[in-house]
Amino acid sequence: MWIRNNVYFQLLTASLLTIAAYVLGLSGGFYFDDEWNILRNQALQLDSLTIEGLWNAALSGTAGPLGRPLSMLSFALNHVFFGFDPYYFKLVNLLIHLMCGWAMYALVLSLCEYLPRLPAQRRHLFAFLVMLMWLLHPLNLTTVLYPVQRMAGLSAFFCMLGMLAYLHARRIQTSGWAVRTGLYALSFLVFWPLALASKENAALFPVYLFLLELLFLKFRSAGEKKLSIPLVLCYGIFFIFPAVVLAFYYIFYSPEWVLSGYTNRDFTLTERLFTESRVLLFYVSQIFIPVNSSLGLFHDDFSLSRSIFSPWTTFASISAVLLLVIGALAGIRKYPVIAFGILFFFAAHSLESTVFALELVHEHRNYLAMFSILFVIAYYFVVGAESLTRLRALLAVCLVVFLGATTITRAAVWGEPAIHVISEVENHPESPRANYGIGKQYAVYASSLESSAQKADAIKKATEHFRKSADLRSSYTDGLFGLLMLEALEGHMMSEEYFLALLDRLENAPFSNNNYNYLNSIVSCLERTHCEISNGKMAEIINACSDNPGFSGKNRRSILRRYRNLTE
């Protein structure tokens, strides 16, 4: 009984188990978007703490319409104290992960009084189980060990604190109006803006509160059984009405705001919506059966749904999602916990898995969304017939051990960069980015060797994987730029076939943000005279980019200005 209800023991136990699960992964490196958002961001490279420097660092973000200033500021502070050592970036992420777990524990405890059939003596056990499963779940690993995904961790943390403050405000009786007002202000004017400043998906915070009201608080004042008319009006005026107006405006009067993002994608809005129905069910399968072979840093090998029946699983997935949502809405009164699990999960994905032209699949999008599904699983482990208590306890322990063991195994792989890139390709052999990643690893290894058969073998393997990366996706340029850099740095000539493919994709394919990143890398390399690319090839590359309508804005101006300086 003492262990089951002791808050400090439970928090300490969960924290130590989580640290043990992740410690082997802290020694890994930076990945993919880390290079452009962190390593190559000059504004983050502060040597001391100055107001001007921190301000510039906070405003240096480009990953989202708001720039994510709080996340960028945290990266700058990481550099001030520890430099660009990936260990400390991951260590801070792990601390944020633990804080998210603690906030989740408090949030679940606050919801316990609204849950049917949950005995008071099992509330702490329930909260402990939710927190422990969430902290140890391997699907959350990318948010912890992929440094740039601190953005998702910070956003989730402040969203949970905001929900917690809101729940406490709602429980206070009328006489405590000053404290209640302060908690509302904390929720909406402090925690929500901080969450938005970490990552824009925190715009869903009012949706989370609406679901808490709909499913648990029932829009009733504390201690009363009837609806609170002022509260209903507040949600109607400040949430539902603006949401409807915005949706109406962007659908009928300004659809280009959404559609313009697809000019840089190799899929359409319709194809994305069809595909995301399958992606959402794929996420659910990863939550229930998180096998390391299906997990990965990249999921760009996920097949696109070209129509509602191509592949046939598209129609089945759309039907399943609709049935789940309709069933949850119909079961709000009778099965509020299950309804919460379903509706909160889909709500948390309603920005990143719907109309916006984002990449199709990323595991970190489940960081907060997964909470509600684990909430349901833990609830049915804790409530039920006394005769099955021991069986449920055994199953719960087995599940926690499985999650922890899977995360330990995955973290150990992520902690060894050479093993990690091999693992990514083994688990996702058709992933262009995984193949580019291992090709880059071989290229870096080759650069550390003197001229020898070993160096030639490393270059050969790098070339093979760069070519495969290029062949797997007709719009990607990653592998092609890898081949170009091999020529520039190692003198290993890029074949005419692949150089022409690079020119064709730069001119005719959707112009991705990565193209700007690779172009900047090449220009920087030439500026430092670290590599050699003929003037003729560089001219052809720049001309091909210039002929692409997607090559525009400040990035175009910057690249062209630097290129002109090189040729003068």
Coordinates of C-alpha atoms in Angstrom, one line a residue:
M1 CA 0.0 0.0 0.0
W2 CA 2.8 2.4 0.9
I3 CA 4.6 1.8 -2.4
R4 CA 1.3 2.0 -4.4
N5 CA 0.5 5.5 -3.1
N6 CA 3.8 7.1 -2.4
V7 CA 4.3 9.8 -4.9
Y8 CA 8.0 10.4 -4.4
F9 CA 8.8 6.7 -4.6
Q10 CA 6.8 6.4 -7.9
L11 CA 8.4 9.5 -9.5
L12 CA 11.9 8.4 -8.5
T13 CA 11.3 4.8 -9.7
A14 CA 10.0 5.9 -13.1
S15 CA 12.8 8.4 -13.5
L16 CA 15.6 5.9 -12.7
L17 CA 14.1 3.3 -15.0
T18 CA 13.8 5.9 -17.8
I19 CA 17.4 7.1 -17.3
A20 CA 18.6 3.4 -17.4
A21 CA 16.6 2.9 -20.6
Y22 CA 18.2 5.9 -22.4
V23 CA 21.7 6.2 -21.0
L24 CA 23.3 4.0 -23.7
G25 CA 21.8 6.3 -26.4
L26 CA 23.2 9.6 -25.1
S27 CA 26.6 9.0 -26.8
G28 CA 25.1 9.1 -30.3
G29 CA 25.5 11.9 -32.8
F30 CA 23.4 14.5 -34.6
Y31 CA 21.0 13.6 -37.3
F32 CA 19.4 15.0 -40.5
D33 CA 17.6 18.3 -39.5
D34 CA 20.0 18.8 -36.6
E35 CA 22.6 19.9 -39.2
W36 CA 20.6 22.7 -40.6
N37 CA 18.7 23.8 -37.5
I38 CA 21.5 23.6 -35.0
L39 CA 25.0 22.9 -36.3
R40 CA 24.9 25.3 -39.2
N41 CA 23.0 28.0 -37.4
Q42 CA 25.5 30.7 -36.7
A43 CA 23.2 32.6 -34.3
L44 CA 23.3 29.6 -31.9
Q45 CA 27.1 29.6 -31.6
L46 CA 27.3 31.9 -28.6
D47 CA 30.4 32.0 -26.4
S48 CA 28.8 34.0 -23.6
L49 CA 25.4 35.1 -22.3
T50 CA 24.4 38.4 -23.7
I51 CA 20.9 39.8 -24.2
E52 CA 21.5 40.6 -27.8
G53 CA 23.1 37.2 -28.6
L54 CA 20.2 35.3 -26.9
W55 CA 17.6 37.4 -28.6
N56 CA 19.2 36.8 -32.0
A57 CA 19.4 33.1 -31.3
A58 CA 15.8 32.9 -30.3
L59 CA 14.8 34.5 -33.5
S60 CA 17.0 32.4 -35.8
G61 CA 14.6 29.5 -36.3
T62 CA 13.2 28.7 -39.7
A63 CA 11.3 25.5 -38.8
G64 CA 7.8 26.8 -38.7
P65 CA 5.8 30.1 -39.1
L66 CA 6.6 31.2 -35.5
G67 CA 10.3 30.2 -35.7
R68 CA 10.0 28.3 -32.4
P69 CA 12.0 30.8 -30.4
L70 CA 12.0 29.0 -27.0
S71 CA 13.4 25.9 -28.6
M72 CA 16.1 27.8 -30.5
L73 CA 17.0 29.7 -27.2
S74 CA 17.5 26.3 -25.5
F75 CA 19.8 25.2 -28.2
A76 CA 21.9 28.4 -27.9
L77 CA 22.2 27.8 -24.1
N78 CA 23.3 24.3 -24.8
H79 CA 26.1 25.6 -26.9
V80 CA 27.1 28.3 -24.4
F81 CA 27.6 25.7 -21.6
F82 CA 28.6 22.6 -23.5
G83 CA 29.4 23.5 -27.1
F84 CA 28.1 21.3 -29.9
D85 CA 28.6 18.1 -28.0
P86 CA 25.6 15.9 -28.9
Y87 CA 25.7 14.1 -25.5
Y88 CA 24.5 17.2 -23.7
F89 CA 21.8 18.0 -26.2
K90 CA 20.4 14.6 -25.7
L91 CA 20.9 14.8 -21.9
V92 CA 18.8 18.0 -21.8
N93 CA 16.2 16.3 -24.0
L94 CA 16.1 13.4 -21.5
L95 CA 15.6 15.8 -18.6
I96 CA 12.7 17.4 -20.5
H97 CA 11.3 13.9 -21.2
L98 CA 11.3 13.2 -17.4
M99 CA 9.6 16.5 -16.7
C100 CA 7.0 15.6 -19.2
G101 CA 6.4 12.3 -17.4
W102 CA 6.1 14.1 -14.0
A103 CA 3.6 16.6 -15.5
M104 CA 1.7 13.7 -17.0
Y105 CA 1.6 11.9 -13.6
A106 CA 0.0 15.1 -12.0
L107 CA -2.4 15.5 -15.0
V108 CA -3.6 11.9 -14.7
L109 CA -4.1 12.3 -10.9
S110 CA -6.2 15.4 -11.6
L111 CA -8.4 13.5 -14.0
C112 CA -8.9 10.5 -11.6
E113 CA -11.9 12.0 -9.8
Y114 CA -13.8 12.2 -13.0
L115 CA -13.2 8.5 -14.0
P116 CA -15.9 6.0 -13.3
R117 CA -15.2 2.8 -11.4
L118 CA -11.7 3.8 -10.4
P119 CA -11.2 3.3 -6.6
A120 CA -9.6 6.1 -4.7
Q121 CA -6.9 3.8 -3.4
R122 CA -5.8 2.9 -7.0
R123 CA -5.5 6.5 -8.3
H124 CA -1.7 6.8 -7.7
L125 CA -1.1 3.4 -9.1
F126 CA -3.1 4.3 -12.3
A127 CA -1.1 7.6 -12.7
F128 CA 2.2 5.7 -12.1
L129 CA 1.4 3.1 -14.8
V130 CA 0.4 5.7 -17.4
M131 CA 3.6 7.7 -16.7
L132 CA 5.8 4.6 -16.7
M133 CA 4.5 3.2 -20.0
W134 CA 4.8 6.6 -21.6
L135 CA 8.3 7.3 -20.4
L136 CA 9.6 3.9 -21.5
H137 CA 7.7 3.6 -24.7
P138 CA 10.2 3.2 -27.6
L139 CA 8.1 5.3 -29.9
N140 CA 9.1 8.3 -27.9
L141 CA 12.8 7.7 -28.4
T142 CA 13.2 10.0 -31.4
T143 CA 11.9 12.9 -29.3
V144 CA 14.7 12.2 -26.8
L145 CA 17.7 11.1 -28.8
Y146 CA 17.1 13.2 -32.0
P147 CA 18.3 16.6 -30.6
V148 CA 16.1 18.9 -32.8
Q149 CA 13.0 17.2 -31.6
R150 CA 13.4 18.9 -28.3
M151 CA 10.8 21.2 -29.9
A152 CA 8.2 18.4 -29.6
G153 CA 9.2 17.7 -26.0
L154 CA 9.0 21.3 -24.8
S155 CA 5.7 21.9 -26.6
A156 CA 4.1 18.8 -24.9
F157 CA 5.5 19.8 -21.5
F158 CA 3.9 23.2 -21.5
C159 CA 0.7 21.9 -23.0
M160 CA 0.4 19.4 -20.1
L161 CA 1.2 22.1 -17.5
G162 CA -1.5 24.3 -19.2
M163 CA -4.0 21.4 -18.9
L164 CA -3.1 20.8 -15.3
A165 CA -3.5 24.5 -14.4
Y166 CA -6.9 24.5 -16.2
L167 CA -8.1 21.4 -14.3
H168 CA -7.1 22.9 -11.0
A169 CA -8.9 26.2 -11.8
R170 CA -12.0 24.3 -12.7
R171 CA -12.1 22.4 -9.4
I172 CA -12.0 25.6 -7.3
Q173 CA -15.3 26.7 -5.8
T174 CA -16.8 30.1 -6.6
S175 CA -15.3 31.6 -3.4
G176 CA -11.8 31.1 -4.7
W177 CA -12.2 33.4 -7.7
A178 CA -8.8 35.1 -7.3
V179 CA -6.8 31.8 -7.3
R180 CA -9.0 30.5 -10.1
T181 CA -8.4 33.5 -12.3
G182 CA -4.7 33.2 -11.6
L183 CA -4.7 29.6 -12.7
Y184 CA -6.6 30.4 -15.9
A185 CA -4.1 33.2 -16.6
L186 CA -1.2 30.8 -16.0
S187 CA -2.8 28.3 -18.4
F188 CA -3.7 30.6 -21.3
L189 CA -1.2 33.5 -20.9
V190 CA 1.9 31.6 -19.8
F191 CA 1.9 27.9 -20.6
W192 CA 0.1 28.1 -23.9
P193 CA 2.4 30.8 -25.3
L194 CA 5.4 28.9 -24.1
A195 CA 4.2 25.8 -25.8
L196 CA 3.6 27.7 -29.1
A197 CA 7.0 29.2 -28.8
S198 CA 8.4 25.7 -28.7
K199 CA 6.4 24.2 -31.6
E200 CA 3.3 25.3 -33.5
N201 CA 1.3 22.2 -32.9
A202 CA 0.5 23.6 -29.5
A203 CA -2.2 25.6 -31.4
L204 CA -4.3 22.5 -30.5
F205 CA -4.2 23.3 -26.8
P206 CA -7.8 24.6 -26.8
V207 CA -8.9 21.4 -28.5
Y208 CA -7.4 19.4 -25.7
L209 CA -9.2 21.5 -23.1
F210 CA -12.4 21.1 -25.0
L211 CA -12.1 17.3 -25.0
L212 CA -11.4 17.4 -21.2
E213 CA -14.6 19.4 -20.8
L214 CA -16.7 17.2 -23.2
L215 CA -15.6 13.9 -21.7
F216 CA -14.8 14.5 -18.0
L217 CA -15.8 17.9 -16.7
K218 CA -19.1 18.1 -18.7
F219 CA -19.0 21.9 -18.8
R220 CA -20.3 22.0 -15.2
S221 CA -19.2 24.4 -12.5
A222 CA -17.3 22.9 -9.5
G223 CA -19.8 21.1 -7.2
E224 CA -22.8 21.6 -9.5
K225 CA -24.7 19.1 -11.7
K226 CA -26.1 21.6 -14.3
L227 CA -24.3 23.1 -17.2
S228 CA -22.3 26.3 -16.7
I229 CA -23.8 28.6 -19.3
P230 CA -21.0 31.2 -19.1
L231 CA -18.5 28.3 -19.7
V232 CA -20.4 27.0 -22.7
L233 CA -20.6 30.5 -24.1
C234 CA -16.9 31.0 -23.6
Y235 CA -16.1 27.9 -25.6
G236 CA -18.6 28.8 -28.2
I237 CA -17.4 32.4 -28.6
F238 CA -13.7 31.9 -28.2
F239 CA -13.1 28.4 -29.6
I240 CA -15.8 27.0 -31.8
F241 CA -16.9 30.2 -33.6
P242 CA -13.3 31.3 -34.5
A243 CA -12.4 27.7 -35.6
V244 CA -15.5 27.6 -37.9
V245 CA -14.8 31.1 -39.3
L246 CA -11.1 30.2 -40.0
A247 CA -12.0 26.9 -41.6
F248 CA -14.6 28.6 -43.8
Y249 CA -12.2 31.4 -44.8
Y250 CA -9.3 29.1 -45.7
I251 CA -11.5 26.6 -47.6
F252 CA -13.5 29.1 -49.7
Y253 CA -11.5 32.3 -49.8
S254 CA -7.9 31.6 -49.3
P255 CA -7.2 27.9 -50.0
E256 CA -3.8 28.8 -51.5
W257 CA -2.5 29.2 -47.9
V258 CA -2.7 25.4 -47.6
L259 CA -2.2 24.5 -51.3
S260 CA 0.9 26.6 -51.8
G261 CA 2.9 24.2 -49.6
Y262 CA 2.3 21.4 -52.1
T263 CA 4.4 23.1 -54.8
N264 CA 7.5 21.8 -53.0
R265 CA 6.1 18.2 -52.4
D266 CA 5.9 15.2 -54.7
F267 CA 2.3 14.4 -53.6
T268 CA -1.0 16.3 -53.7
L269 CA -3.4 17.3 -51.0
T270 CA -5.7 14.4 -51.8
E271 CA -2.9 11.9 -51.9
R272 CA -1.7 13.2 -48.5
L273 CA -5.1 12.9 -46.9
F274 CA -5.6 9.4 -48.3
T275 CA -2.1 8.3 -47.1
E276 CA -2.5 9.8 -43.7
S277 CA -5.5 7.5 -42.9
R278 CA -3.0 4.6 -43.3
V279 CA -0.3 6.5 -41.4
L280 CA -2.6 7.0 -38.4
L281 CA -3.4 3.3 -38.1
F282 CA 0.4 2.6 -38.6
Y283 CA 1.0 4.8 -35.6
V284 CA -1.6 2.9 -33.6
S285 CA 0.1 -0.4 -34.5
Q286 CA 3.4 1.1 -33.3
I287 CA 1.9 2.1 -30.0
F288 CA 0.4 -1.4 -29.3
I289 CA 3.2 -3.4 -30.9
P290 CA 6.4 -1.3 -30.9
V291 CA 8.9 -3.6 -32.6
N292 CA 12.3 -2.1 -33.3
S293 CA 12.4 -3.5 -36.9
S294 CA 9.4 -1.3 -37.7
L295 CA 10.6 1.8 -35.9
G296 CA 13.1 4.2 -37.5
L297 CA 14.4 7.7 -37.8
F298 CA 13.0 7.8 -41.4
H299 CA 9.8 6.5 -42.8
D300 CA 10.1 7.9 -46.3
D301 CA 9.7 4.3 -47.5
F302 CA 6.0 4.5 -46.6
S303 CA 4.0 4.0 -49.8
L304 CA 1.8 6.8 -51.1
S305 CA -2.0 6.3 -51.6
R306 CA -2.6 7.4 -55.2
S307 CA -6.3 7.0 -54.9
I308 CA -8.9 5.7 -52.4
F309 CA -8.4 2.1 -53.6
S310 CA -4.6 2.3 -54.5
P311 CA -3.6 0.5 -52.3
W312 CA -6.8 -1.1 -51.2
T313 CA -5.8 -0.6 -47.6
T314 CA -6.5 3.1 -48.1
F315 CA -10.3 2.6 -48.2
A316 CA -10.1 0.2 -45.3
S317 CA -8.1 2.7 -43.3
I318 CA -10.4 5.6 -44.0
S319 CA -13.4 3.5 -43.0
A320 CA -11.6 2.4 -39.8
V321 CA -10.7 6.0 -38.8
L322 CA -14.3 7.2 -39.5
L323 CA -15.8 4.3 -37.5
L324 CA -13.4 4.9 -34.6
V325 CA -14.3 8.6 -34.4
I326 CA -18.0 8.1 -34.9
G327 CA -18.0 5.3 -32.3
A328 CA -16.1 7.4 -29.8
L329 CA -18.6 10.3 -30.2
A330 CA -21.5 7.9 -29.8
G331 CA -19.9 6.4 -26.7
I332 CA -19.1 9.6 -24.8
R333 CA -21.6 9.0 -22.1
K334 CA -21.2 5.2 -21.7
Y335 CA -17.5 4.8 -22.4
P336 CA -15.8 8.2 -21.7
V337 CA -12.4 6.8 -21.1
I338 CA -12.3 4.9 -24.4
A339 CA -13.8 8.0 -26.2
F340 CA -11.0 10.1 -24.7
G341 CA -8.4 7.7 -25.9
I342 CA -9.6 7.8 -29.5
L343 CA -10.6 11.5 -29.7
F344 CA -7.5 12.9 -28.0
F345 CA -5.2 10.8 -30.2
F346 CA -6.9 12.0 -33.5
A347 CA -7.1 15.6 -32.2
A348 CA -3.4 15.6 -31.5
H349 CA -2.7 14.6 -35.1
S350 CA -5.2 17.0 -36.6
L351 CA -2.5 19.5 -37.7
E352 CA 0.4 17.3 -38.7
S353 CA -1.6 14.4 -40.2
T354 CA -4.3 16.3 -42.2
V355 CA -4.2 19.1 -44.9
F356 CA -0.8 20.8 -44.3
A357 CA 2.0 19.9 -46.7
L358 CA 4.3 18.3 -44.2
E359 CA 6.2 15.1 -44.6
L360 CA 4.0 12.0 -44.4
V361 CA 5.4 10.1 -41.4
H362 CA 7.4 10.9 -38.3
E363 CA 7.4 9.1 -35.0
H364 CA 7.7 12.2 -32.8
R365 CA 4.3 13.3 -33.8
N366 CA 2.9 10.7 -31.4
Y367 CA 4.8 12.2 -28.4
L368 CA 1.7 13.7 -26.8
A369 CA -0.9 11.9 -28.9
M370 CA 0.1 8.6 -27.5
F371 CA -0.8 9.7 -24.0
S372 CA -4.5 9.1 -24.3
I373 CA -4.1 5.5 -25.7
L374 CA -1.8 4.6 -22.9
F375 CA -4.3 6.2 -20.5
V376 CA -7.0 3.8 -21.7
I377 CA -4.7 0.7 -21.5
A378 CA -3.6 1.6 -17.9
Y379 CA -7.2 2.3 -16.9
Y380 CA -8.4 -1.2 -17.8
F381 CA -5.3 -2.7 -16.1
V382 CA -6.3 -1.0 -12.9
V383 CA -10.1 -1.3 -12.8
G384 CA -12.1 -4.5 -13.0
A385 CA -13.0 -7.6 -11.1
E386 CA -10.9 -8.3 -8.0
S387 CA -10.5 -11.9 -9.1
L388 CA -8.4 -10.9 -12.0
T389 CA -6.3 -8.3 -10.2
R390 CA -3.2 -10.5 -10.1
L391 CA -3.5 -11.4 -13.8
R392 CA -3.8 -7.8 -14.7
A393 CA -0.9 -6.9 -12.6
L394 CA 1.3 -9.6 -14.2
L395 CA 0.3 -8.4 -17.7
A396 CA 1.0 -4.8 -16.8
V397 CA 4.5 -5.7 -15.4
C398 CA 5.2 -7.7 -18.6
L399 CA 4.2 -4.8 -20.8
V400 CA 6.4 -2.3 -18.9
V401 CA 9.3 -4.7 -19.0
F402 CA 8.8 -5.2 -22.8
L403 CA 8.6 -1.4 -23.4
G404 CA 11.7 -0.8 -21.3
A405 CA 13.7 -3.6 -22.9
T406 CA 12.8 -2.5 -26.4
T407 CA 13.8 1.1 -25.6
I408 CA 17.1 0.0 -24.1
T409 CA 17.9 -2.1 -27.2
R410 CA 17.0 0.8 -29.5
A411 CA 18.9 3.3 -27.5
A412 CA 22.0 1.2 -27.5
V413 CA 21.9 1.2 -31.3
W414 CA 21.4 4.9 -31.5
G415 CA 24.3 5.4 -29.2
E416 CA 26.7 3.9 -31.8
P417 CA 26.5 6.1 -35.0
A418 CA 28.1 3.5 -37.2
I419 CA 25.8 0.7 -36.0
H420 CA 22.8 3.1 -36.1
V421 CA 23.1 3.9 -39.8
I422 CA 23.5 0.2 -40.7
S423 CA 20.4 -0.6 -38.5
E424 CA 18.3 2.1 -40.3
V425 CA 19.1 0.6 -43.7
E426 CA 18.5 -3.0 -42.5
N427 CA 15.1 -2.1 -41.1
H428 CA 14.2 0.3 -43.9
P429 CA 16.1 -0.8 -47.0
E430 CA 13.8 1.1 -49.4
S431 CA 14.3 4.4 -47.5
P432 CA 16.1 7.0 -49.6
R433 CA 17.3 8.9 -46.5
A434 CA 18.5 5.9 -44.7
N435 CA 20.6 5.0 -47.7
Y436 CA 21.8 8.5 -47.9
G437 CA 22.7 8.4 -44.2
I438 CA 24.9 5.3 -44.5
G439 CA 26.4 6.6 -47.7
K440 CA 27.4 9.8 -45.9
Q441 CA 28.9 7.7 -43.1
Y442 CA 31.0 5.8 -45.5
A443 CA 32.1 9.1 -47.2
V444 CA 33.1 10.6 -43.8
Y445 CA 35.0 7.4 -43.0
A446 CA 36.8 7.6 -46.4
S447 CA 37.9 11.1 -45.7
S448 CA 39.7 10.0 -42.6
L449 CA 41.8 7.4 -44.5
E450 CA 45.0 7.9 -46.5
S451 CA 44.9 6.8 -50.2
S452 CA 44.6 3.0 -50.0
A453 CA 42.4 0.1 -51.0
Q454 CA 40.4 0.6 -47.8
K455 CA 39.7 4.2 -48.8
A456 CA 38.6 3.1 -52.3
D457 CA 36.3 0.5 -50.8
A458 CA 34.7 3.1 -48.5
I459 CA 34.1 5.4 -51.5
K460 CA 32.7 2.6 -53.5
K461 CA 30.2 1.7 -50.8
A462 CA 29.3 5.4 -50.3
T463 CA 28.7 5.7 -54.1
E464 CA 26.4 2.6 -54.1
H465 CA 24.2 3.9 -51.3
F466 CA 24.1 7.4 -52.7
R467 CA 23.0 6.0 -56.1
K468 CA 20.4 3.8 -54.4
S469 CA 19.1 6.8 -52.5
A470 CA 18.7 8.7 -55.8
D471 CA 17.0 5.7 -57.6
L472 CA 14.5 5.1 -54.8
R473 CA 12.7 8.5 -55.1
S474 CA 12.5 10.4 -58.3
S475 CA 12.2 13.8 -56.6
Y476 CA 14.9 13.4 -53.9
T477 CA 18.3 15.0 -54.5
D478 CA 20.0 13.8 -51.3
G479 CA 22.0 10.9 -52.9
L480 CA 22.8 13.0 -56.0
F481 CA 24.3 15.8 -53.9
G482 CA 26.2 13.1 -52.0
L483 CA 27.7 11.9 -55.3
L484 CA 28.6 15.5 -56.1
M485 CA 30.4 16.0 -52.8
L486 CA 32.3 12.8 -53.3
E487 CA 33.6 14.3 -56.5
A488 CA 34.3 17.7 -54.9
L489 CA 36.1 16.2 -51.8
E490 CA 37.6 12.9 -53.0
G491 CA 37.9 13.4 -56.7
H492 CA 35.6 10.4 -57.4
M493 CA 33.9 11.6 -60.5
M494 CA 30.2 11.7 -60.6
S495 CA 28.8 9.8 -63.7
E496 CA 27.2 11.9 -66.4
E497 CA 23.9 10.0 -65.9
Y498 CA 23.6 11.0 -62.3
F499 CA 24.8 14.6 -62.9
L500 CA 22.1 15.0 -65.6
A501 CA 19.6 13.5 -63.1
L502 CA 20.6 16.1 -60.5
L503 CA 20.1 18.9 -63.1
D504 CA 16.7 17.6 -64.1
R505 CA 15.5 17.3 -60.5
L506 CA 16.8 20.8 -59.6
E507 CA 15.0 22.2 -62.6
N508 CA 11.8 20.3 -62.7
A509 CA 11.0 18.5 -59.4
P510 CA 9.5 20.2 -56.4
F511 CA 12.2 22.4 -54.9
S512 CA 12.6 21.1 -51.3
N513 CA 14.2 23.0 -48.4
N514 CA 16.9 20.4 -48.4
N515 CA 18.0 21.6 -51.8
Y516 CA 18.8 25.0 -50.2
N517 CA 20.7 23.2 -47.5
Y518 CA 22.8 21.2 -49.9
L519 CA 23.5 24.2 -52.1
N520 CA 24.6 26.2 -49.1
S521 CA 26.9 23.4 -48.0
I522 CA 28.5 23.2 -51.5
V523 CA 29.0 27.0 -51.7
S524 CA 30.5 27.1 -48.1
C525 CA 32.9 24.3 -49.1
L526 CA 34.0 26.2 -52.2
E527 CA 34.3 29.4 -50.2
R528 CA 36.7 27.7 -47.8
T529 CA 38.5 26.1 -50.7
H530 CA 38.0 22.7 -49.1
C531 CA 36.5 21.1 -52.3
E532 CA 36.7 21.4 -56.0
I533 CA 33.8 21.6 -58.5
S534 CA 34.4 22.8 -62.0
N535 CA 33.1 26.3 -62.9
G536 CA 31.1 24.7 -65.7
K537 CA 29.3 22.2 -63.4
M538 CA 28.5 24.9 -60.8
A539 CA 27.1 27.2 -63.6
E540 CA 24.8 24.3 -64.8
I541 CA 23.6 23.6 -61.2
I542 CA 22.8 27.3 -60.6
N543 CA 21.1 27.6 -64.0
A544 CA 19.0 24.5 -63.3
C545 CA 17.9 25.9 -59.9
S546 CA 17.1 29.3 -61.4
D547 CA 14.7 27.7 -63.9
N548 CA 12.7 26.1 -61.1
P549 CA 9.8 28.4 -59.9
G550 CA 10.3 26.9 -56.4
F551 CA 13.8 28.4 -56.2
S552 CA 12.8 31.7 -54.7
G553 CA 12.8 34.1 -51.7
K554 CA 15.7 35.0 -49.4
N555 CA 17.3 31.6 -49.8
R556 CA 17.6 32.1 -53.6
R557 CA 19.0 35.6 -53.2
S558 CA 21.6 34.4 -50.6
I559 CA 22.8 31.5 -52.7
L560 CA 23.0 33.6 -55.9
R561 CA 24.9 36.4 -54.1
R562 CA 27.4 34.0 -52.7
Y563 CA 27.8 32.2 -56.0
R564 CA 28.5 35.6 -57.8
N565 CA 31.1 36.4 -55.2
L566 CA 32.8 33.1 -56.0
T567 CA 32.9 33.7 -59.7
E568 CA 34.1 37.3 -59.6

